Amino acid sequence: MNLISSLRIALIALRVNALRSALAMLGVIIGVASVIVLVSISEGTKRAVEEQIASFGANLLIIRPGSSMFGGRHGGAGTADPLTDSDVEAIRNEVAGLAGVSGEVNASSTVVFGGVNWSTRIQGVNPDYFSARDWTIAEGRTFSGAEDQSGRRYVVVGQTIINELFDGADPVGQAIRIGGQPFEVIGTVAPKGENSWGMDQDDIIFAPLNTIRQRFGAGIRGTQRDAVQTIYADIAPGESTGRVIADIQDLLRIRRDVPPGAEDDFAVGSLAEFIRARNETESQLGLLLAVGAAIVLLVGGIGIMNIMLVSVTERTREIGLRLAVGAKRRDVRNQFLIESIVLCLIGGLAGLVTGVGGTLIYAQVGQLDIAIDPMIVGIAIGASALVGVFFGLYPAHRASRLDPIDALRFE
Amino acid sequence: MSALIECRDLVKTYTMGDQTVRALDGVSLDIEAGDYVAIMGASGSGKSTLMNLMGALDRPTAGSLRIAGEELAGLDADRLAAFRNRTIGFVFQQFNLLPRTTALENAALPLVYAGVPAEERRRRALSRLEQVGLGERVDHHPSQLSGGQQQRVAIARSLVNDPKILLADEPTGALDSQTSEDIMRIFDTLNREGITIILVTHEQEVAEHARRQIVFRDGQILEDRS
């Protein structure tokens, strides 16, 4: 028996009991719809997170001093000995698989250009910083390693600075005063906008790390005049994050004389992982929803199985007749299996429509990130067909094992 | 030349609880091609059991059953299905038509399982429906047809695969006497055209149409008269 006749028989059988078929489908409809909503929301969240990560620098490691131990008491984060320029150098030279390494020191100051002033963050960085943090140079250039070393008074400014100090005009080549000292603008960076907690990332000025340390004393604690507050390490594409972190940890433990068995007195963190961890609550919620959707599909499938068993019983004589006129066992099995799959597929398509509608409503009401991916069509069809096969197999098998004589005699 | 149907010492037993019932108790019987046979007997005499065996719906417990040169005793369910499909046409007391399915599709059903293409199925079913006088009602559903018309559809279905043997189990049992007579005349005509017909009936009038009457009792042949 060919597929088209099987499909026709299935559709006729389902139409005869239209209400019953619709009720049996309900579980599949709800199940598929919740899967669609779930996938769209979790895809949306995932994309939002990936966008955040990309704006920070996708493969960025952040290295900071840890807490100090004094008489068995932990100090706060960052209270351990600071990291230094030589740590930056050591990481750059000894850890494989890094695209760039940069120290960072922070200051804040008032910046003056002509009659305008503006208070902002000043970051002292090494040249690798721009690529590591995915800053794109929009105009002009950045400073070189030699200019960093010699403490040249160059700055690269963000979009907010351009807007506030220069009224949006190209600032390259202009002289500004920071904390009363003259600097030359040599470049600008392309805007990044607000980060995920609403901070304006473009309200910033970058300068050579040595310049800031010399001029503003930033990053200097105690006697260590080569201290940096943070080290950023950019992992080269294709390198293992875990391996690079381990290498950096090994290196810094030796350099900082951490005894074997003792805790690290520094922290190596992956920004991507930090952001992902921050979204973990959301993904756990997603897991819960997934379990819920799976349960609904399971219950829906049991409904399908129930209705198929009823259908097999009701049509025992039909099965007997088909066997008598030459249907093989597999013909009967396929007929009922196809009926079950068709039932579920119709439910799946209805669920797809419901799910997309539900997602759009959810996004409207909840103001949440959603992403409706074409793959949900595949998910809807796949999930419902799977339910159809899995829960249709037993009723279909039962139909195919009927004895033709008993089936024909069935009242 | 051997007979179309050869039964040799056929035994069929059923187990009911802890009791074993011998429904057929060593039946030997030949039916020639082109014959017209009525099988009679009280209920439980074994006539239906023999019918099921000759229809390849069931397998004997012991003995040999050859139909058209093929031994049925050892065939599995799917081989029996294929055998029924090409060799046997069934007519039942309760017609057993598929509801909400046209007369044409009902008549064509055996061809679906023979793998005949749709166009040829239609053509052959149509010609059989015309043969039983239902050419005008091929698109009617069973519920729109009278009992006699439904049985005609069933006869068209039994003929559509050009079977060697037509097995009819109380074919007039659900019909009034006038309609019964019409149906029996169709069988008579079919037999004259050469098809072997075996009827199970308990009505003497129906049995009179056959050339040979076999009466069963307690799983054995009581009488076999031509």
XYZ file of C-alpha atoms in Angstrom:
637
model
C 0.000 0.000 0.000
C 1.493 3.327 -0.922
C 1.934 6.431 1.166
C -0.709 8.557 -0.503
C -3.498 6.020 0.046
C -2.304 5.625 3.639
C -2.423 9.383 4.146
C -5.917 9.558 2.667
C -7.182 6.782 4.892
C -5.600 8.498 7.898
C -7.184 11.864 7.099
C -10.609 10.277 6.566
C -10.340 8.398 9.849
C -9.320 11.570 11.696
C -12.057 13.658 10.107
C -14.747 11.152 11.063
C -14.025 11.872 14.704
C -12.974 15.482 14.267
C -13.700 16.625 17.811
C -12.058 13.608 19.342
C -9.020 14.058 17.106
C -8.796 17.740 18.042
C -8.969 16.962 21.753
C -6.352 14.265 21.389
C -4.111 16.755 19.611
C -4.459 19.353 22.336
C -1.616 17.946 24.381
C 0.686 17.950 21.368
C -0.412 21.483 20.444
C 0.342 22.811 23.925
C 3.557 20.828 24.141
C 4.918 22.020 20.816
C 3.767 25.591 21.505
C 5.633 25.657 24.807
C 8.732 24.244 23.144
C 8.538 27.020 20.537
C 8.101 29.747 23.162
C 10.923 28.278 25.178
C 13.329 28.032 22.266
C 12.516 31.555 21.069
C 13.112 33.046 24.516
C 16.266 31.152 25.261
C 17.616 31.939 21.781
C 16.800 35.604 22.365
C 18.549 35.619 25.726
C 21.524 33.781 24.312
C 21.892 36.280 21.491
C 21.635 39.224 23.883
C 24.341 37.670 26.049
C 26.572 36.974 23.068
C 26.175 40.577 21.942
C 27.262 41.762 25.392
C 30.214 39.433 25.350
C 31.214 40.578 21.878
C 31.127 44.217 22.986
C 33.565 43.422 25.799
C 35.917 41.309 23.760
C 34.804 37.779 23.238
C 37.843 35.879 24.445
C 39.000 38.206 27.132
C 40.618 37.141 30.407
C 40.703 39.536 33.327
C 43.524 39.130 35.850
C 43.370 40.949 39.173
C 45.120 40.635 42.506
C 43.161 38.607 45.032
C 42.638 39.270 48.702
C 45.515 39.462 51.158
C 45.844 37.163 54.149
C 46.862 38.799 57.353
C 46.870 36.715 60.527
C 44.343 34.319 59.003
C 41.991 37.084 58.020
C 41.072 37.751 54.394
C 41.303 41.301 53.162
C 38.936 42.512 50.484
C 39.301 41.717 46.806
C 42.322 43.404 45.284
C 44.113 43.800 48.595
C 46.882 41.340 47.749
C 50.115 42.576 46.215
C 49.367 44.355 42.940
C 50.237 42.974 39.549
C 53.048 44.724 37.747
C 54.373 45.615 34.323
C 56.729 42.676 34.563
C 53.738 40.361 35.139
C 52.260 41.764 31.917
C 55.569 41.109 30.158
C 55.865 37.607 31.578
C 52.356 36.660 30.524
C 52.949 38.102 27.069
C 56.226 36.238 26.626
C 55.604 32.937 28.406
C 51.935 32.045 27.883
C 51.170 30.587 24.470
C 47.945 31.260 22.609
C 47.419 34.915 23.433
C 46.618 37.528 20.802
C 47.423 40.447 23.089
C 48.120 41.379 26.712
C 47.623 44.769 28.317
C 47.795 46.261 31.758
C 45.280 48.853 32.881
C 45.328 51.656 35.435
C 42.404 53.954 36.097
C 42.166 57.570 36.998
C 39.475 60.115 36.738
C 39.929 63.741 36.087
C 38.501 66.856 34.568
C 39.321 67.414 30.935
C 39.363 70.856 29.388
C 39.246 71.917 25.742
C 38.859 75.601 25.019
C 36.168 76.864 27.344
C 34.526 73.446 27.868
C 35.253 70.999 30.637
C 34.106 67.456 31.291
C 34.865 64.932 34.038
C 35.620 61.457 32.806
C 37.495 58.223 33.283
C 41.091 58.114 32.124
C 42.445 54.650 31.430
C 46.142 54.002 31.134
C 46.641 51.025 28.885
C 49.198 49.207 26.762
C 48.745 49.259 22.960
C 47.291 45.705 22.869
C 44.361 46.922 24.909
C 42.374 48.188 21.943
C 42.280 44.917 20.082
C 41.844 42.923 23.293
C 38.749 44.868 24.295
C 37.471 45.091 20.730
C 37.785 48.845 20.427
C 37.916 49.928 16.809
C 39.959 52.989 15.878
C 37.631 55.391 14.075
C 39.992 58.297 13.355
C 43.739 58.799 13.732
C 45.809 56.115 15.432
C 46.723 54.586 18.760
C 50.067 54.929 20.492
C 52.962 52.540 19.981
C 54.798 50.492 22.602
C 57.691 52.953 22.471
C 55.384 55.920 23.014
C 53.863 54.035 25.964
C 57.320 53.350 27.421
C 58.469 56.913 27.094
C 55.288 58.280 28.635
C 54.161 60.428 25.719
C 51.167 62.612 26.478
C 48.898 61.201 23.791
C 45.222 60.319 24.210
C 42.602 58.364 22.254
C 39.087 59.541 23.055
C 35.614 57.996 23.022
C 32.512 59.275 21.258
C 31.002 60.923 24.346
C 34.177 63.000 24.778
C 33.974 64.039 21.119
C 30.386 65.098 21.661
C 30.917 66.900 24.973
C 34.275 68.594 24.413
C 34.495 69.019 20.651
C 30.802 69.330 19.840
C 31.056 66.279 17.564
C 33.950 67.658 15.438
C 37.029 65.582 14.606
C 39.387 66.069 17.610
C 42.497 64.455 16.141
C 45.452 66.817 16.468
C 43.773 69.018 19.085
C 45.406 69.767 22.409
C 43.441 69.228 25.609
C 44.291 69.595 29.260
C 43.778 66.752 31.674
C 44.177 67.640 35.323
C 45.925 70.780 34.205
C 48.482 68.992 32.004
C 48.551 69.234 28.184
C 47.800 66.173 26.041
C 47.428 65.683 22.306
C 44.470 63.783 20.826
C 45.922 61.279 18.329
C 42.885 59.090 17.689
C 39.255 58.259 18.387
C 37.471 54.941 18.963
C 34.205 53.836 17.389
C 31.261 54.048 19.795
C 30.058 50.970 21.718
C 27.046 52.451 23.496
C 25.845 51.443 26.922
C 26.891 48.164 28.462
C 24.411 45.765 29.991
C 24.252 47.612 33.312
C 23.682 50.961 31.669
C 27.149 52.484 31.854
C 28.196 54.687 28.948
C 31.221 52.884 27.564
C 32.088 55.784 25.266
C 32.625 58.277 28.095
C 36.318 57.449 28.255
C 39.841 58.586 27.433
C 42.704 56.183 26.789
C 46.341 57.130 27.306
C 49.634 55.228 27.512
C 49.789 53.324 30.798
C 53.166 54.798 31.807
C 51.974 58.312 31.130
C 48.974 57.956 33.435
C 51.029 56.295 36.143
C 53.658 59.033 36.029
C 51.243 61.930 35.758
C 48.391 60.830 37.939
C 49.976 58.245 40.215
C 47.327 55.742 39.308
C 48.017 52.098 40.025
C 50.770 52.893 42.468
C 50.527 51.282 45.837
C 53.245 51.317 48.420
C 56.627 51.129 46.794
C 55.647 49.368 43.625
C 55.891 52.030 41.009
C 55.306 49.567 38.173
C 51.930 48.343 39.457
C 48.895 47.822 37.213
C 45.357 47.410 38.501
C 44.150 44.885 35.975
C 45.686 42.795 33.242
C 43.645 41.901 30.187
C 44.701 38.923 28.108
C 43.090 38.280 24.739
C 42.948 34.596 23.846
C 43.789 33.906 20.206
C 40.994 32.303 18.172
C 40.893 28.523 18.455
C 42.891 28.382 21.692
C 41.500 26.614 24.745
C 40.343 29.101 27.381
C 40.858 26.557 30.160
C 44.413 25.783 29.095
C 45.361 29.468 28.831
C 43.851 30.208 32.267
C 45.777 27.305 33.776
C 49.028 28.486 32.192
C 48.538 32.023 33.513
C 47.725 30.673 36.976
C 50.849 28.490 37.015
C 53.005 31.380 35.882
C 51.641 33.872 38.399
C 51.849 31.388 41.312
C 55.562 31.033 40.657
C 56.119 34.753 40.142
C 54.181 35.626 43.313
C 55.687 32.830 45.410
C 52.370 31.211 46.266
C 53.258 28.069 48.262
C 51.946 24.753 46.868
C 48.519 23.999 48.263
C 47.748 27.599 49.116
C 45.000 29.543 47.415
C 45.839 31.811 44.512
C 46.323 35.399 45.702
C 45.069 36.606 42.341
C 42.064 35.870 40.147
C 41.955 34.942 36.475
C 38.453 35.344 35.135
C 36.891 35.029 31.752
C 34.568 37.900 31.020
C 32.493 35.755 28.695
C 32.069 33.207 31.459
C 31.261 35.918 33.947
C 28.475 37.218 31.740
C 27.266 33.715 30.998
C 27.227 32.949 34.715
C 25.227 36.082 35.320
C 22.656 34.652 32.905
C 22.721 31.240 34.478
C 19.561 31.945 36.464
C 17.834 32.586 33.193
C 19.110 29.375 31.668
C 18.032 27.434 34.751
C 14.586 28.895 34.281
C 14.897 27.725 30.677
C 15.739 24.227 31.866
C 12.692 24.214 34.084
C 10.539 25.306 31.156
C 12.123 22.625 28.993
C 11.239 19.976 31.561
C 7.706 21.370 31.660
C 7.417 21.273 27.878
C 8.740 17.722 27.816
C 6.156 16.667 30.382
C 3.355 18.287 28.391
C 4.567 16.491 25.259
C 4.721 13.237 27.203
C 1.182 13.660 28.475
C 0.116 14.707 24.977
C 1.721 11.565 23.614
C -0.129 9.414 26.122
C -3.353 11.090 24.949
C -2.449 10.183 21.373
C -1.719 6.604 22.367
C -5.027 6.385 24.209
C -7.011 7.675 21.255
C -5.155 5.390 18.869
C -5.947 2.377 21.063
C -9.610 3.394 21.043
C -9.442 3.797 17.281
C -7.877 0.352 16.836
C -10.584 -1.240 18.988
C -13.379 0.586 17.182
C -12.060 -0.460 13.823
C -11.306 -4.083 14.668
C -13.685 -5.312 11.962
C -12.125 -2.977 9.433
C -8.720 -4.394 10.333
C -10.116 -7.934 10.017
C -11.487 -7.128 6.578
C -8.243 -5.558 5.417
C -6.319 -8.618 6.603
C -8.835 -10.916 4.855
C -8.478 -9.187 1.505
C -4.708 -9.347 1.647
C -3.257 -6.664 3.935
C 0.023 -7.806 5.439
C 0.805 -7.143 9.091
C 3.079 -4.261 8.191
C 0.352 -2.698 5.993
C -1.961 -2.539 9.003
C 0.820 -1.343 11.302
C 1.867 1.394 8.878
C -1.714 2.523 8.405
C -2.175 3.188 12.114
C 1.326 4.541 12.543
C 0.741 7.030 9.741
C -2.577 7.973 11.297
C -0.850 8.677 14.596
C 1.916 10.672 12.907
C -0.589 12.699 10.870
C -2.577 13.401 14.031
C 0.566 14.626 15.788
C 1.836 16.613 12.809
C -1.422 18.533 12.553
C -1.104 19.164 16.291
C 2.515 20.172 15.785
C 1.666 22.719 13.109
C -1.143 24.146 15.246
C 1.365 24.262 18.117
C 3.845 26.088 15.904
C 1.319 28.814 15.117
C 0.249 29.027 18.766
C 3.873 29.077 19.915
C 4.923 31.882 17.582
C 1.864 33.882 18.636
C 2.607 33.207 22.297
C 6.225 34.257 21.857
C 5.250 37.561 20.278
C 2.775 38.251 23.093
C 5.395 37.296 25.673
C 7.918 39.657 24.105
C 5.353 42.474 24.097
C 4.202 41.949 27.658
C 7.504 40.930 29.237
C 9.755 43.310 27.262
C 12.115 40.410 26.778
C 14.589 39.396 24.145
C 13.196 36.834 21.757
C 14.525 35.355 18.553
C 12.192 33.499 16.209
C 14.480 31.224 14.320
C 13.334 29.315 11.211
C 14.618 26.169 12.900
C 11.526 26.156 15.136
C 9.566 24.848 12.141
C 11.904 21.887 12.146
C 11.562 21.539 15.903
C 7.752 21.575 15.702
C 7.650 18.985 12.944
C 10.391 16.879 14.484
C 8.977 16.860 17.997
C 5.428 16.077 16.907
C 6.474 13.392 14.423
C 8.579 11.812 17.145
C 5.627 11.796 19.532
C 3.489 10.312 16.749
C 5.906 7.487 16.063
C 6.731 6.761 19.681
C 3.201 6.734 21.015
C 1.620 5.347 17.842
C 3.889 2.328 17.648
C 2.223 0.271 20.351
C -1.395 0.774 19.140
C -0.267 0.141 15.543
C 1.590 -2.970 16.598
C -1.480 -4.189 18.435
C -3.626 -3.630 15.371
C -1.191 -5.553 13.209
C -1.195 -8.573 15.548
C -4.959 -9.063 15.376
C -6.175 -12.423 14.145
C -8.278 -11.909 11.004
C -10.993 -14.343 12.078
C -11.417 -12.856 15.561
C -11.271 -9.351 14.129
C -13.966 -10.071 11.543
C -16.190 -11.552 14.206
C -15.660 -8.621 16.604
C -18.858 -6.871 17.644
C -5.052 -33.327 -12.787
C -5.473 -32.740 -9.086
C -8.470 -30.998 -7.554
C -8.502 -27.227 -6.924
C -8.911 -27.793 -3.194
C -7.522 -30.923 -1.553
C -8.159 -31.494 2.156
C -6.418 -34.511 3.685
C -7.198 -35.568 7.266
C -7.697 -31.966 8.328
C -7.782 -31.469 12.088
C -8.392 -28.199 13.872
C -8.531 -28.037 17.640
C -9.205 -25.077 19.898
C -8.360 -24.815 23.530
C -11.094 -23.271 25.621
C -9.994 -23.013 29.211
C -8.758 -26.502 30.061
C -10.949 -28.135 27.413
C -9.787 -29.008 23.933
C -12.454 -28.746 21.253
C -11.977 -30.686 18.014
C -13.688 -28.352 15.568
C -12.545 -30.435 12.614
C -11.897 -34.104 13.181
C -10.031 -35.553 10.234
C -11.792 -34.180 7.183
C -10.756 -35.257 3.706
C -12.396 -33.544 0.805
C -11.721 -32.535 -2.817
C -13.347 -29.640 -4.585
C -12.872 -29.374 -8.328
C -12.342 -26.150 -10.210
C -15.653 -24.702 -11.342
C -17.654 -26.492 -8.689
C -20.533 -24.878 -6.777
C -20.603 -26.215 -3.244
C -22.857 -25.520 -0.289
C -21.528 -26.407 3.151
C -24.239 -26.934 5.720
C -24.550 -27.927 9.314
C -25.614 -26.744 12.715
C -23.528 -24.140 14.498
C -20.464 -25.804 15.999
C -20.528 -28.520 13.349
C -17.192 -27.388 11.949
C -18.430 -25.755 8.750
C -17.131 -22.289 9.647
C -13.805 -23.732 10.721
C -13.417 -25.449 7.360
C -14.396 -22.219 5.648
C -11.689 -20.301 7.563
C -9.099 -22.899 6.603
C -10.102 -22.906 2.939
C -10.044 -19.110 3.020
C -6.436 -19.206 4.282
C -7.524 -17.193 7.305
C -6.405 -19.932 9.655
C -3.980 -22.832 9.728
C -4.882 -26.479 10.402
C -3.662 -28.167 13.572
C -2.882 -31.281 11.544
C -3.391 -32.608 8.054
C -2.771 -31.132 4.664
C -4.606 -28.432 2.738
C -3.612 -27.749 -0.839
C -5.316 -25.021 -2.805
C -4.390 -24.431 -6.435
C -1.340 -26.608 -5.914
C -0.055 -24.677 -2.907
C 0.274 -26.258 0.539
C -1.119 -23.835 3.100
C -0.283 -25.733 6.274
C 3.163 -24.209 6.688
C 2.647 -20.614 5.553
C 3.132 -17.653 7.897
C 0.617 -14.827 8.358
C 2.014 -12.566 5.629
C 2.272 -15.382 3.064
C -1.287 -16.376 3.860
C -2.336 -12.741 3.344
C -0.671 -12.659 -0.049
C -2.270 -16.009 -0.921
C -5.743 -14.742 0.043
C -5.147 -11.600 -1.943
C -4.533 -13.446 -5.225
C -6.613 -16.604 -4.843
C -9.674 -16.008 -2.659
C -12.631 -13.652 -2.792
C -14.685 -13.277 0.392
C -18.350 -12.437 0.795
C -19.582 -12.045 4.379
C -22.988 -12.102 6.003
C -22.482 -8.570 7.347
C -20.996 -7.260 4.050
C -18.041 -5.709 5.944
C -17.769 -2.632 3.771
C -15.669 0.290 5.002
C -17.944 3.083 6.193
C -17.575 6.593 4.722
C -15.809 5.096 1.734
C -17.330 4.976 -1.742
C -18.536 1.777 -3.359
C -15.739 2.153 -5.880
C -13.032 2.385 -3.230
C -14.566 -0.485 -1.296
C -14.593 -2.663 -4.367
C -10.988 -1.723 -5.169
C -9.615 -2.460 -1.676
C -7.967 -5.846 -2.406
C -6.073 -4.265 -5.308
C -4.545 -1.698 -2.932
C -2.780 -4.549 -1.148
C -1.841 -6.191 -4.455
C 0.129 -3.057 -5.335
C -2.005 -2.254 -8.376
C -1.685 1.384 -9.533
C -4.602 3.710 -8.753
C -5.820 4.111 -12.315
C -6.007 0.382 -12.929
C -7.663 -0.156 -9.529
C -10.381 2.240 -10.535
C -10.907 0.660 -13.910
C -11.117 -2.885 -12.579
C -13.373 -1.986 -9.636
C -15.682 -0.080 -11.957
C -16.005 -3.013 -14.317
C -16.824 -5.378 -11.422
C -19.436 -2.983 -10.044
C -21.035 -2.835 -13.476
C -21.001 -6.621 -13.574
C -23.098 -6.789 -10.370
C -25.438 -4.077 -11.634
C -24.172 -1.135 -9.548
C -22.522 0.913 -12.278
C -24.700 3.901 -11.427
C -23.872 4.039 -7.745
C -20.106 3.809 -7.613
C -19.723 7.073 -5.653
C -22.265 6.178 -2.976
C -21.206 5.388 0.555
C -22.461 2.140 2.124
C -24.880 4.077 4.313
C -26.582 5.349 1.146
C -27.099 1.828 -0.207
C -29.666 -0.856 0.601
C -28.598 -4.192 2.078
C -28.793 -5.915 -1.280
C -26.775 -3.156 -2.927
C -24.174 -3.332 -0.178
C -23.827 -7.059 -0.704
C -23.360 -6.431 -4.416
C -20.514 -4.055 -3.631
C -19.031 -6.781 -1.451
C -19.350 -9.277 -4.317
C -17.672 -6.800 -6.680
C -14.876 -6.498 -4.100
C -14.523 -10.270 -3.872
C -14.166 -10.508 -7.646
C -11.885 -7.553 -8.280
C -8.642 -9.532 -7.898
C -9.854 -12.267 -10.267
C -9.825 -14.974 -7.613
C -9.976 -18.706 -8.301
C -12.373 -19.320 -5.433
C -15.237 -17.276 -4.054
C -16.032 -18.025 -0.420
C -19.397 -16.797 0.802
C -20.270 -17.120 4.485
C -24.063 -16.883 4.909
C -24.186 -14.303 2.110
C -27.969 -13.907 2.356
C -28.211 -14.146 6.128
C -28.883 -10.417 6.538
C -31.166 -10.006 3.534
C -34.893 -10.466 2.869
C -35.980 -13.362 0.677
C -36.441 -11.408 -2.556
C -33.031 -9.722 -2.272
C -31.516 -13.073 -1.287
C -32.827 -14.558 -4.496
C -31.242 -11.701 -6.508
C -27.897 -12.218 -4.823
C -28.032 -15.980 -5.377
C -28.701 -15.404 -9.055
C -25.505 -13.365 -9.245
C -23.636 -16.305 -7.742
C -25.262 -18.672 -10.208
C -24.166 -16.497 -13.104
C -20.644 -16.197 -11.761
C -20.397 -19.963 -11.398
C -21.612 -20.466 -14.955
C -18.815 -18.164 -16.044
C -16.385 -20.592 -14.417
C -15.580 -19.398 -10.928
C -15.538 -21.913 -8.104
C -18.048 -20.977 -5.407
C -18.251 -22.312 -1.883
C -21.195 -21.173 0.254
C -21.692 -21.682 3.933
C -25.381 -21.607 4.744
C -28.001 -23.138 6.939
C -30.839 -22.303 4.563
C -31.935 -25.186 2.360
C -33.230 -22.785 -0.353
C -29.846 -21.168 -0.672
C -28.084 -24.514 -0.667
C -30.327 -25.688 -3.530
C -28.496 -23.265 -5.833
C -25.304 -25.276 -5.409
C -24.581 -28.445 -7.341
C -23.009 -30.176 -4.389
C -24.080 -30.102 -0.743
C -21.849 -31.161 2.104
C -23.379 -31.499 5.557
C -21.184 -31.357 8.652
C -21.759 -32.654 12.143
C -19.339 -32.770 15.057
C -16.371 -31.845 12.931
C -16.913 -34.536 10.348
C -18.659 -34.869 7.014
C -22.095 -36.358 7.597
C -23.306 -36.237 4.030
C -21.809 -35.269 0.669
C -24.333 -35.285 -2.147
C -24.255 -33.952 -5.675
